[in-house]
XYZ file of C-alpha atoms in Angstrom:
643
model
C -0.031 0.086 0.176
C 1.272 3.369 -0.754
C 0.185 6.984 0.549
C -1.733 9.622 -1.659
C 2.050 11.292 -1.617
C 3.688 8.436 -2.609
C 1.536 7.061 -5.334
C 2.394 10.938 -6.927
C 5.943 10.046 -6.954
C 6.543 10.256 -10.897
C 9.984 9.351 -12.475
C 9.103 11.684 -15.569
C 8.479 14.428 -13.216
C 11.766 13.768 -10.887
C 13.847 13.918 -14.445
C 11.995 17.161 -15.456
C 13.450 18.287 -12.175
C 16.806 17.542 -12.620
C 16.785 18.953 -15.955
C 16.340 22.233 -14.413
C 18.612 21.882 -11.255
C 20.851 18.881 -10.764
C 24.288 18.199 -9.352
C 25.209 14.958 -8.347
C 25.426 14.085 -4.709
C 24.060 17.172 -3.962
C 20.229 18.066 -2.666
C 18.404 20.549 -5.127
C 17.239 23.476 -3.323
C 14.573 24.462 -5.737
C 13.720 21.734 -8.157
C 12.509 18.466 -6.195
C 9.076 17.052 -5.312
C 7.990 18.181 -1.732
C 6.777 14.763 -0.305
C 5.376 16.146 3.352
C 4.940 19.106 4.918
C 6.728 17.952 8.073
C 8.550 15.142 9.397
C 5.666 14.115 11.705
C 3.305 13.857 8.678
C 5.902 10.988 7.566
C 5.615 9.083 10.523
C 1.908 9.224 10.652
C 1.855 7.816 7.019
C 4.269 4.861 7.909
C 1.725 4.184 11.225
C -0.803 4.185 8.649
C 0.621 1.572 6.648
C 2.235 3.165 3.574
C 5.050 0.689 2.578
C 7.066 3.307 1.032
C 7.144 5.903 3.915
C 7.990 2.771 6.139
C 10.842 1.981 4.189
C 12.030 5.820 4.332
C 11.357 5.975 8.495
C 13.260 2.492 9.096
C 16.071 4.260 7.365
C 15.928 7.141 9.245
C 16.045 5.254 12.420
C 18.549 2.764 11.467
C 21.545 4.278 9.538
C 23.821 6.660 11.872
C 24.791 10.020 10.557
C 28.820 10.027 10.227
C 28.899 13.675 9.763
C 29.564 16.871 12.158
C 27.333 17.921 14.037
C 25.475 14.687 14.438
C 28.335 12.308 14.718
C 26.727 8.840 15.900
C 23.022 9.896 15.784
C 20.503 8.393 13.398
C 18.538 10.718 11.082
C 15.424 10.455 13.184
C 17.532 12.014 16.482
C 19.088 15.002 14.419
C 15.320 15.854 13.000
C 14.076 15.655 16.441
C 17.008 17.996 17.510
C 16.164 20.442 15.040
C 12.573 20.405 15.646
C 13.160 21.169 19.347
C 14.806 23.981 17.918
C 11.550 25.439 16.336
C 12.717 24.650 13.009
C 10.167 23.673 10.148
C 11.190 19.783 8.637
C 9.750 18.917 5.172
C 10.387 16.223 2.931
C 11.931 16.669 -0.321
C 12.377 13.987 -2.958
C 15.035 14.102 -6.022
C 16.788 11.788 -8.212
C 20.210 10.870 -8.761
C 22.591 8.687 -10.105
C 25.092 6.233 -7.863
C 27.918 6.134 -10.317
C 28.634 9.847 -10.657
C 31.144 11.668 -8.406
C 30.308 14.484 -6.426
C 29.294 17.633 -8.409
C 28.922 16.162 -11.577
C 26.428 17.644 -14.041
C 23.422 16.192 -16.351
C 25.320 15.581 -19.040
C 27.130 12.485 -17.298
C 24.366 10.676 -16.265
C 24.291 6.857 -17.904
C 21.828 5.398 -15.415
C 19.075 7.093 -12.650
C 18.995 4.754 -9.819
C 19.111 6.744 -6.667
C 16.007 8.424 -5.207
C 17.478 11.240 -2.664
C 15.597 11.689 0.698
C 16.109 15.110 2.076
C 14.866 16.601 5.332
C 14.767 20.363 5.537
C 16.435 23.017 4.037
C 20.176 24.052 5.591
C 20.265 24.959 9.344
C 22.145 27.517 11.017
C 25.133 26.302 13.059
C 26.650 28.570 15.363
C 29.585 27.714 18.232
C 30.136 24.360 19.166
C 27.230 22.542 21.504
C 25.241 25.818 21.012
C 22.250 25.666 18.537
C 19.903 28.786 17.223
C 18.176 29.766 14.051
C 18.217 32.861 13.254
C 21.356 35.439 13.265
C 22.648 37.415 16.264
C 26.187 38.606 14.881
C 28.110 36.060 15.609
C 29.578 33.536 12.548
C 27.277 30.964 10.950
C 27.555 27.976 9.503
C 24.952 26.037 7.467
C 24.511 22.598 7.785
C 22.031 19.764 6.479
C 21.192 16.367 7.540
C 22.686 14.463 5.088
C 19.886 12.686 2.709
C 18.625 8.843 3.137
C 19.466 7.245 -0.230
C 16.932 4.688 -1.580
C 18.198 2.571 -4.443
C 16.168 1.975 -7.721
C 15.740 -1.326 -9.307
C 14.233 -3.256 -12.039
C 14.353 -6.823 -13.123
C 16.722 -7.268 -15.923
C 14.187 -8.245 -18.638
C 12.298 -5.100 -17.876
C 14.532 -1.987 -18.117
C 13.191 1.195 -17.939
C 14.008 4.119 -20.038
C 12.736 7.592 -19.850
C 13.562 9.906 -22.690
C 17.327 9.063 -23.009
C 18.046 7.837 -19.395
C 17.688 4.534 -18.033
C 16.369 4.171 -14.898
C 16.822 1.620 -12.244
C 19.947 -0.915 -11.820
C 19.534 -4.129 -12.651
C 17.890 -6.677 -9.730
C 20.492 -9.111 -8.347
C 19.630 -12.450 -7.810
C 21.459 -13.137 -4.261
C 21.925 -16.711 -4.754
C 25.496 -16.808 -6.555
C 24.580 -20.596 -7.968
C 21.325 -19.543 -9.443
C 20.766 -20.387 -13.075
C 20.668 -16.703 -13.948
C 23.701 -15.826 -12.591
C 25.011 -18.639 -14.486
C 23.675 -17.321 -17.346
C 25.031 -13.292 -16.931
C 28.121 -15.070 -17.046
C 27.804 -17.077 -20.016
C 26.419 -13.854 -21.912
C 29.655 -12.055 -20.985
C 31.783 -14.649 -21.849
C 30.113 -15.349 -25.443
C 29.782 -11.413 -26.215
C 33.614 -10.773 -25.213
C 34.836 -13.946 -27.456
C 32.228 -12.979 -30.618
C 32.209 -8.981 -30.497
C 34.980 -7.262 -28.639
C 37.382 -5.942 -30.907
C 39.943 -5.521 -28.329
C 39.574 -8.455 -26.570
C 41.642 -11.817 -27.502
C 40.144 -13.994 -30.024
C 38.509 -17.192 -28.971
C 41.285 -20.067 -29.824
C 42.227 -23.136 -28.306
C 45.682 -23.079 -27.170
C 48.193 -25.551 -26.085
C 46.973 -27.085 -22.435
C 48.811 -26.709 -19.212
C 50.954 -30.159 -18.436
C 47.698 -31.552 -16.142
C 44.382 -30.243 -16.048
C 41.291 -31.215 -14.206
C 38.779 -32.851 -16.917
C 35.436 -31.351 -15.203
C 32.937 -33.561 -17.067
C 29.520 -32.347 -18.256
C 26.503 -30.921 -16.584
C 24.755 -34.307 -16.926
C 27.560 -36.267 -15.268
C 28.329 -34.788 -12.278
C 30.307 -37.405 -10.600
C 32.808 -37.376 -13.204
C 35.985 -35.982 -12.689
C 39.570 -36.779 -13.186
C 42.988 -35.455 -13.596
C 44.446 -35.033 -17.182
C 47.858 -35.403 -18.491
C 47.579 -32.939 -21.781
C 50.693 -33.975 -23.475
C 50.830 -30.815 -25.202
C 47.439 -30.975 -26.490
C 45.120 -27.962 -27.650
C 42.027 -26.988 -25.993
C 39.853 -24.314 -24.148
C 39.978 -24.211 -20.334
C 39.365 -21.958 -16.970
C 41.896 -21.450 -14.413
C 41.083 -20.537 -11.178
C 42.879 -17.343 -8.968
C 41.893 -18.167 -5.026
C 43.385 -17.890 -1.562
C 45.044 -21.340 -0.388
C 44.466 -19.831 3.468
C 46.347 -22.586 4.776
C 46.902 -26.367 4.090
C 44.367 -27.960 1.486
C 43.708 -31.356 2.712
C 42.647 -32.755 -1.248
C 45.781 -31.951 -3.117
C 48.023 -33.341 -6.027
C 50.799 -35.217 -4.392
C 53.183 -37.744 -5.435
C 51.187 -40.761 -3.793
C 47.797 -39.567 -5.370
C 48.863 -38.838 -8.906
C 47.737 -42.427 -10.309
C 44.401 -42.205 -8.057
C 43.833 -38.643 -9.218
C 44.063 -39.754 -13.172
C 41.241 -42.235 -12.778
C 38.753 -40.311 -10.430
C 38.829 -37.251 -8.243
C 35.932 -37.315 -5.351
C 33.744 -34.115 -6.142
C 32.662 -34.265 -2.273
C 36.611 -34.677 -0.965
C 37.140 -31.435 -2.357
C 37.210 -28.374 -0.567
C 34.130 -25.922 -1.071
C 36.356 -23.251 -3.286
C 37.251 -26.120 -5.928
C 33.766 -27.855 -5.713
C 32.634 -24.438 -6.779
C 35.284 -23.780 -9.440
C 34.348 -27.055 -11.139
C 30.426 -26.053 -11.089
C 31.095 -22.947 -12.434
C 33.644 -24.446 -15.573
C 30.664 -26.585 -16.257
C 27.961 -24.005 -16.538
C 30.181 -22.247 -18.532
C 30.333 -24.806 -21.164
C 34.347 -25.319 -20.539
C 35.845 -28.774 -20.471
C 38.981 -28.237 -18.184
C 39.999 -26.653 -15.379
C 43.355 -25.683 -14.042
C 43.926 -25.546 -10.414
C 47.003 -24.796 -8.970
C 46.889 -27.475 -6.007
C 45.304 -30.239 -8.220
C 47.976 -29.747 -11.205
C 51.141 -29.325 -9.553
C 52.764 -31.952 -7.630
C 53.177 -30.063 -4.331
C 55.465 -32.303 -2.839
C 58.012 -32.368 -5.696
C 60.372 -29.278 -5.867
C 61.495 -30.364 -9.160
C 57.589 -30.214 -10.473
C 57.106 -26.832 -8.785
C 60.038 -25.528 -10.140
C 58.924 -26.568 -14.064
C 55.506 -25.315 -13.370
C 55.963 -22.458 -11.319
C 57.763 -21.039 -14.264
C 54.837 -21.539 -17.140
C 52.190 -20.123 -14.445
C 52.308 -16.778 -16.511
C 51.267 -18.908 -19.450
C 48.452 -20.671 -17.833
C 47.105 -17.566 -16.816
C 47.497 -15.732 -20.051
C 46.119 -18.646 -22.222
C 43.066 -19.545 -20.293
C 39.811 -19.082 -21.963
C 38.690 -16.996 -18.821
C 40.136 -16.785 -14.854
C 37.648 -17.447 -11.878
C 38.527 -14.889 -9.369
C 37.434 -16.013 -5.928
C 37.663 -12.538 -4.354
C 35.918 -12.774 -1.523
C 37.031 -16.146 -0.653
C 39.645 -16.064 2.091
C 40.504 -19.530 2.295
C 39.689 -22.857 0.260
C 37.249 -24.057 2.732
C 35.303 -20.932 2.591
C 33.423 -21.058 -1.009
C 32.759 -19.204 -4.004
C 29.020 -19.405 -4.496
C 28.282 -18.647 -1.210
C 24.966 -16.843 0.212
C 25.612 -13.059 1.569
C 24.919 -12.289 5.114
C 22.294 -10.010 4.595
C 20.196 -12.531 2.623
C 20.596 -14.861 5.909
C 19.241 -12.189 7.845
C 16.388 -11.282 5.686
C 15.487 -14.952 5.536
C 15.447 -15.410 9.411
C 13.372 -12.596 10.261
C 11.110 -12.946 7.211
C 11.712 -9.345 6.123
C 11.513 -7.716 2.705
C 14.432 -5.658 1.946
C 12.640 -3.553 -0.968
C 9.152 -2.024 -1.759
C 7.403 -2.497 -5.019
C 6.529 0.815 -6.177
C 4.233 1.327 -9.482
C 5.566 4.530 -10.663
C 3.894 6.482 -13.832
C 5.470 7.682 -16.312
C 4.504 8.584 -19.924
C 1.137 7.621 -19.346
C 1.860 4.026 -18.209
C 0.726 3.280 -14.570
C 1.756 -0.087 -14.526
C 5.493 0.027 -14.604
C 6.665 -1.472 -11.592
C 10.200 -0.300 -9.730
C 11.243 -1.912 -6.527
C 13.171 1.021 -3.952
C 15.245 -0.454 -1.346
C 17.784 1.399 1.112
C 20.846 2.287 -0.178
C 23.630 -0.019 1.389
C 26.003 1.953 2.957
C 28.673 -0.518 2.738
C 27.818 -1.809 -0.587
C 29.905 -4.273 -2.477
C 31.372 -2.914 -5.566
C 34.245 -4.271 -7.922
C 35.950 -0.996 -6.988
C 36.126 -2.074 -3.265
C 37.332 -5.558 -4.100
C 40.254 -4.361 -6.502
C 41.556 -2.863 -3.133
C 40.357 -4.467 0.190
C 39.102 -8.196 -0.872
C 41.165 -11.084 0.473
C 42.406 -11.936 -2.539
C 43.392 -8.639 -3.482
C 45.827 -8.553 -1.039
C 47.656 -11.711 -2.181
C 51.246 -11.378 -3.896
C 50.861 -14.211 -6.551
C 47.407 -12.929 -7.504
C 48.878 -9.762 -9.098
C 50.399 -11.690 -12.369
C 47.485 -13.970 -12.269
C 45.111 -10.936 -12.849
C 47.341 -8.942 -15.124
C 48.137 -11.637 -17.372
C 44.412 -13.130 -17.888
C 42.749 -11.665 -20.800
C 39.189 -12.341 -18.825
C 38.216 -12.526 -15.188
C 35.041 -13.434 -13.681
C 34.955 -11.846 -10.363
C 32.832 -13.733 -7.643
C 31.769 -11.300 -4.974
C 29.452 -12.020 -1.980
C 26.724 -10.377 -3.457
C 26.997 -10.270 -7.112
C 29.371 -11.523 -9.971
C 31.396 -9.375 -12.364
C 33.258 -8.720 -15.584
C 36.677 -7.721 -16.653
C 38.505 -7.999 -19.953
C 40.172 -5.326 -22.198
C 37.135 -3.694 -23.670
C 35.840 -2.900 -19.716
C 33.866 -3.924 -16.714
C 30.439 -5.065 -16.268
C 28.402 -6.067 -13.012
C 25.568 -8.009 -12.469
C 23.701 -4.852 -11.662
C 24.271 -2.906 -14.551
C 26.028 -0.111 -12.758
C 27.983 2.126 -15.255
C 31.755 3.197 -14.624
C 32.636 5.581 -12.103
C 32.035 5.802 -8.562
C 30.994 2.260 -8.303
C 32.558 0.719 -10.902
C 36.764 0.783 -12.339
C 35.995 2.815 -15.622
C 40.163 3.058 -16.711
C 40.539 -0.034 -18.526
C 43.779 1.358 -19.660
C 45.328 0.429 -16.132
C 48.895 -1.130 -17.359
C 47.549 -0.874 -20.620
C 50.853 -0.918 -22.426
C 51.868 -4.182 -20.572
C 48.745 -5.820 -21.141
C 49.004 -5.018 -25.423
C 52.283 -7.463 -24.602
C 50.697 -10.151 -23.166
C 47.578 -10.376 -25.285
C 48.775 -8.971 -28.697
C 49.291 -12.178 -30.258
C 45.185 -12.708 -30.220
C 43.702 -9.341 -30.340
C 41.168 -8.959 -33.355
C 41.851 -4.840 -33.434
C 45.029 -4.334 -35.920
C 45.052 -0.847 -33.568
C 45.868 -2.673 -30.658
C 48.961 -4.456 -32.486
C 50.813 -1.317 -32.993
C 54.648 -1.063 -32.147
C 55.265 -1.164 -28.654
C 56.616 2.021 -26.712
C 59.336 1.093 -24.294
C 59.132 3.994 -22.136
C 55.410 3.227 -21.824
C 55.741 -0.196 -20.693
C 58.798 0.753 -18.267
C 56.700 3.132 -16.444
C 53.774 0.518 -16.200
C 56.366 -2.067 -14.616
C 57.440 0.357 -12.132
C 53.807 0.820 -11.233
C 53.077 -2.529 -11.235
C 56.198 -3.515 -8.861
C 55.118 -0.454 -6.127
C 51.503 -2.259 -6.453
C 53.237 -5.773 -6.093
C 55.314 -4.156 -3.081
C 51.725 -4.019 -1.027
C 50.886 -7.801 -1.725
C 51.659 -10.214 0.930
C 53.557 -13.427 0.305
C 52.946 -16.768 2.540
C 56.849 -17.644 1.608
C 59.174 -14.825 1.411
C 61.116 -17.034 -0.995
C 58.008 -16.443 -3.715
C 59.360 -12.789 -4.121
C 60.637 -13.407 -7.632
C 58.620 -16.388 -8.470
C 55.428 -14.679 -8.098
C 56.317 -12.002 -10.381
C 58.219 -13.922 -12.601
C 55.515 -14.760 -15.531
C 55.084 -10.906 -15.940
C 59.206 -10.290 -15.828
C 59.550 -13.401 -18.673
C 57.026 -11.917 -20.970
C 57.983 -8.502 -20.736
C 62.104 -9.520 -21.606
C 61.791 -9.738 -25.270
C 60.375 -6.270 -25.530
C 61.907 -4.419 -22.663
C 65.725 -6.163 -24.136
C 68.716 -6.216 -21.902
C 69.305 -8.181 -18.672
C 66.909 -9.084 -16.015
C 69.036 -8.453 -12.932
C 66.932 -9.606 -9.806
C 63.767 -7.402 -11.165
C 65.691 -4.389 -12.460
C 66.324 -4.154 -16.559
C 69.848 -3.447 -16.744
C 69.011 -1.070 -20.082
C 66.845 1.235 -17.271
C 69.363 0.217 -14.156
C 69.408 3.979 -12.919
C 65.924 4.172 -12.771
C 65.433 0.813 -11.533
C 67.856 1.615 -8.494
C 65.535 4.451 -7.428
C 63.129 3.141 -5.555
C 62.806 4.055 -1.720
C 60.241 3.448 1.290
C 56.745 4.977 0.588
C 56.571 5.487 4.647
C 59.680 5.385 6.508
C 61.901 2.893 5.894
C 62.660 -0.121 3.609
C 64.057 -2.881 6.221
C 66.302 -5.273 4.403
C 64.371 -8.390 5.420
C 64.511 -10.854 2.374
C 68.513 -10.347 2.247
C 68.720 -14.093 1.986
C 66.234 -13.821 -1.093
C 67.419 -10.646 -3.131
C 70.758 -8.481 -3.233
C 70.564 -5.486 -1.001
C 70.335 -3.150 -4.311
C 66.948 -4.866 -5.585
C 63.438 -3.588 -4.368
C 62.691 -7.251 -3.545
C 65.051 -7.164 -0.465
C 61.962 -5.570 1.526
C 58.694 -6.388 2.180
C 57.947 -2.881 2.928
C 55.764 -0.475 0.869
C 58.072 1.377 -2.066
C 57.704 3.817 -4.265
C 60.102 4.673 -7.393
C 61.410 8.440 -7.782
C 61.058 8.777 -11.529
C 63.770 9.934 -13.291
C 63.841 11.559 -16.802
C 65.142 9.328 -19.520
C 67.483 10.777 -22.402
C 68.442 9.625 -25.570
C 72.124 10.035 -24.861
C 74.277 9.644 -21.985
C 74.357 12.603 -19.835
C 77.461 14.058 -17.998
C 76.321 13.051 -14.400
C 74.729 9.806 -15.692
C 75.708 6.511 -14.141
C 76.955 3.410 -16.245
C 76.236 -0.140 -15.453
C 79.811 -1.714 -16.235
C 79.485 -5.577 -15.190
C 76.574 -7.650 -13.759
C 76.414 -11.154 -12.620
C 72.839 -12.945 -11.675
C 73.075 -16.383 -10.040
C 69.478 -18.208 -10.168
C 68.398 -21.138 -8.227
C 66.539 -23.677 -10.261
C 65.156 -23.735 -14.028
C 63.390 -20.818 -13.847
C 65.724 -17.752 -14.827
C 63.240 -15.188 -13.180
C 62.647 -17.175 -9.998
C 64.845 -17.882 -7.115
C 67.831 -15.297 -6.992
C 71.011 -17.266 -5.413
C 73.364 -14.245 -5.539
C 73.636 -11.333 -7.375
C 76.353 -8.100 -7.781
C 76.557 -5.200 -10.232
C 79.306 -2.763 -11.075
C 78.628 0.505 -11.774
C 80.216 3.658 -12.860
C 79.507 7.185 -12.173
C 80.760 10.646 -10.295
C 80.868 10.336 -6.591
C 81.253 12.854 -3.773
C 81.510 12.392 0.309
C 78.211 11.861 1.826
C 78.180 12.721 5.718
C 74.999 11.344 7.487
C 74.076 14.059 10.567
C 71.810 13.511 12.974
C 70.736 17.437 13.246
C 67.108 18.266 13.334
C 65.947 21.013 10.947
C 62.233 21.916 11.795
C 61.101 23.763 8.646
C 60.029 21.610 5.555
C 61.235 21.965 2.869
C 64.722 22.783 4.345
C 66.083 26.092 3.138
C 69.123 25.528 1.206
C 68.434 21.774 0.543
C 69.595 20.806 -2.790
C 67.188 17.634 -2.605
C 66.008 14.546 -0.562
C 67.616 11.381 0.269
C 65.903 8.243 1.460
C 67.629 5.955 3.754
C 66.691 2.238 3.633
C 66.884 1.535 7.348
C 67.496 3.525 10.612
C 70.787 3.920 12.489
C 68.914 4.403 16.026
C 66.002 2.323 15.939
C 62.390 3.411 15.264
C 63.683 7.053 14.585
C 61.360 7.942 11.684
C 63.136 11.090 11.359
C 65.953 9.084 9.769
C 64.003 7.707 6.819
C 63.775 10.798 4.794
C 66.115 13.576 5.125
C 67.009 16.777 3.359
C 70.434 17.012 1.241
C 72.932 19.796 1.368
C 76.030 20.766 0.100
C 78.550 22.015 2.129
C 81.811 23.806 1.117
C 85.258 23.569 3.518
C 87.399 26.016 3.798
C 89.878 24.571 1.274
C 86.989 25.116 -1.316
C 86.319 21.336 -1.721
C 82.737 20.029 -0.958
C 80.532 17.414 0.511
C 77.094 16.192 0.926
C 75.741 16.211 4.036
């Protein structure tokens, strides 16, 4: 049931008002729909049974305001506080686009999917803890209770468009293992393979040495390990967090039995779900590191780990278990919000028959906007998988990735990003498909159908991407420090023919000066991996690093250094893997440097000629040592030194 005021809401009218006054994430001051004259009218309508008013009121009582001066209060409490001061409170409704950043204009709207519920006009705030309405000569500041956001959604097969604007994001099927979600994923894959000009063509590459034959949808029990013997075929690869020891994994004494049969029920949840997804996508083979590399054989791991870059690069699709912290957690999980709703038999949305263009039967669903909404942008930053070191090269090398969050699925390929709810790129979805684009073109150029993507490589852009990639890699975690080079080796091996020169423990010989210019991002770079990397390599530390980028010149300058000699010994068969020892000899101008413990309070220090970053402190925990000003000092005899 809807009250007369809610029945009167018209999407067409709201969009017409937006055409008069609109700035994203800013409530309009004039062009809005007046819902109620007072907050108490809204409360009474909710008591009388209006579904939308009940939804709005529950949001006002549930969501905490995190802005001054109402920190810690909910909106209902904030409203009551203002009413107590005699301020009139009305309810105003406008329409907005969740994908836009603050202050963007109407011309950038790709989807209207928010109702903005604003309570009253700005209130005048005086001194801290003191409220008054009016003016008595003291300094004033206008503040407004942050609006309540209500998300608009529509069924996937009933899209709404008013004029040139789509309205309502797609409703999500909360069951990740549903046929609806599998159909969406399959349509993304088919669209990418058949129509995307900037994406790799569908092909049958040489299979990895071992793959899992997942059988067919009608043959659920058939699961076995297959030696490919260099045969060709399409396969999916799994990118996941181990999260500890995996009981069911390939060992020397299980190799024969796995080739006959692998018990589906014995697999951890992540692997069972990966098998299900692969079958649903119509792909015959699946590669999982724990099941396709002999885990107790150092020699097999050495051989297969150096091929891992090609495994992900040649996979038809990579299944990303983004929100799964370990192998037993599962990929096709039921999110916690849906569990709570089921247990309490609650509805999380209100069905509105909102009229427009004379059609009163169009149904749009309104639900409270999730303050902790899951987005692909957030998954890239804070998901369990995004923190793992091995996963960086898996994501960079994979031509197509199907990301599984806890609430929906997402798609990534060179053409762009998609989500099951259809939210456009911007505030919620990544919009920059050109991230590491120079490197990505190197990895997938041989399969791209667009001739423009097969242009000559720009070595400078590739090197810039490389150093940015190393910076990101330094923020990732590795279970074993000895994996520092192997987990990055797939990237290095594929870039080497284009970059040229020699690969020296993470630094390219023909760009060695730039490669040496790494420093701590915070205060210091402790040489915690001195047994794994030379002291001059960025891989010697587990701390976050940045590169101080220097200008590259076509000809050697007077002050440029030169790499004279280098010697790198690797352990095992992977030339980009474990480094046993490394040394370099460089030639360049030198000057006496003296380290001072004098503290200068001003920043930047007057007379300083530069900055110097010390890897480690002479005095433990003395953060002042990590980032020092550099001065040139002249002695009595005319000689100079650096201080």
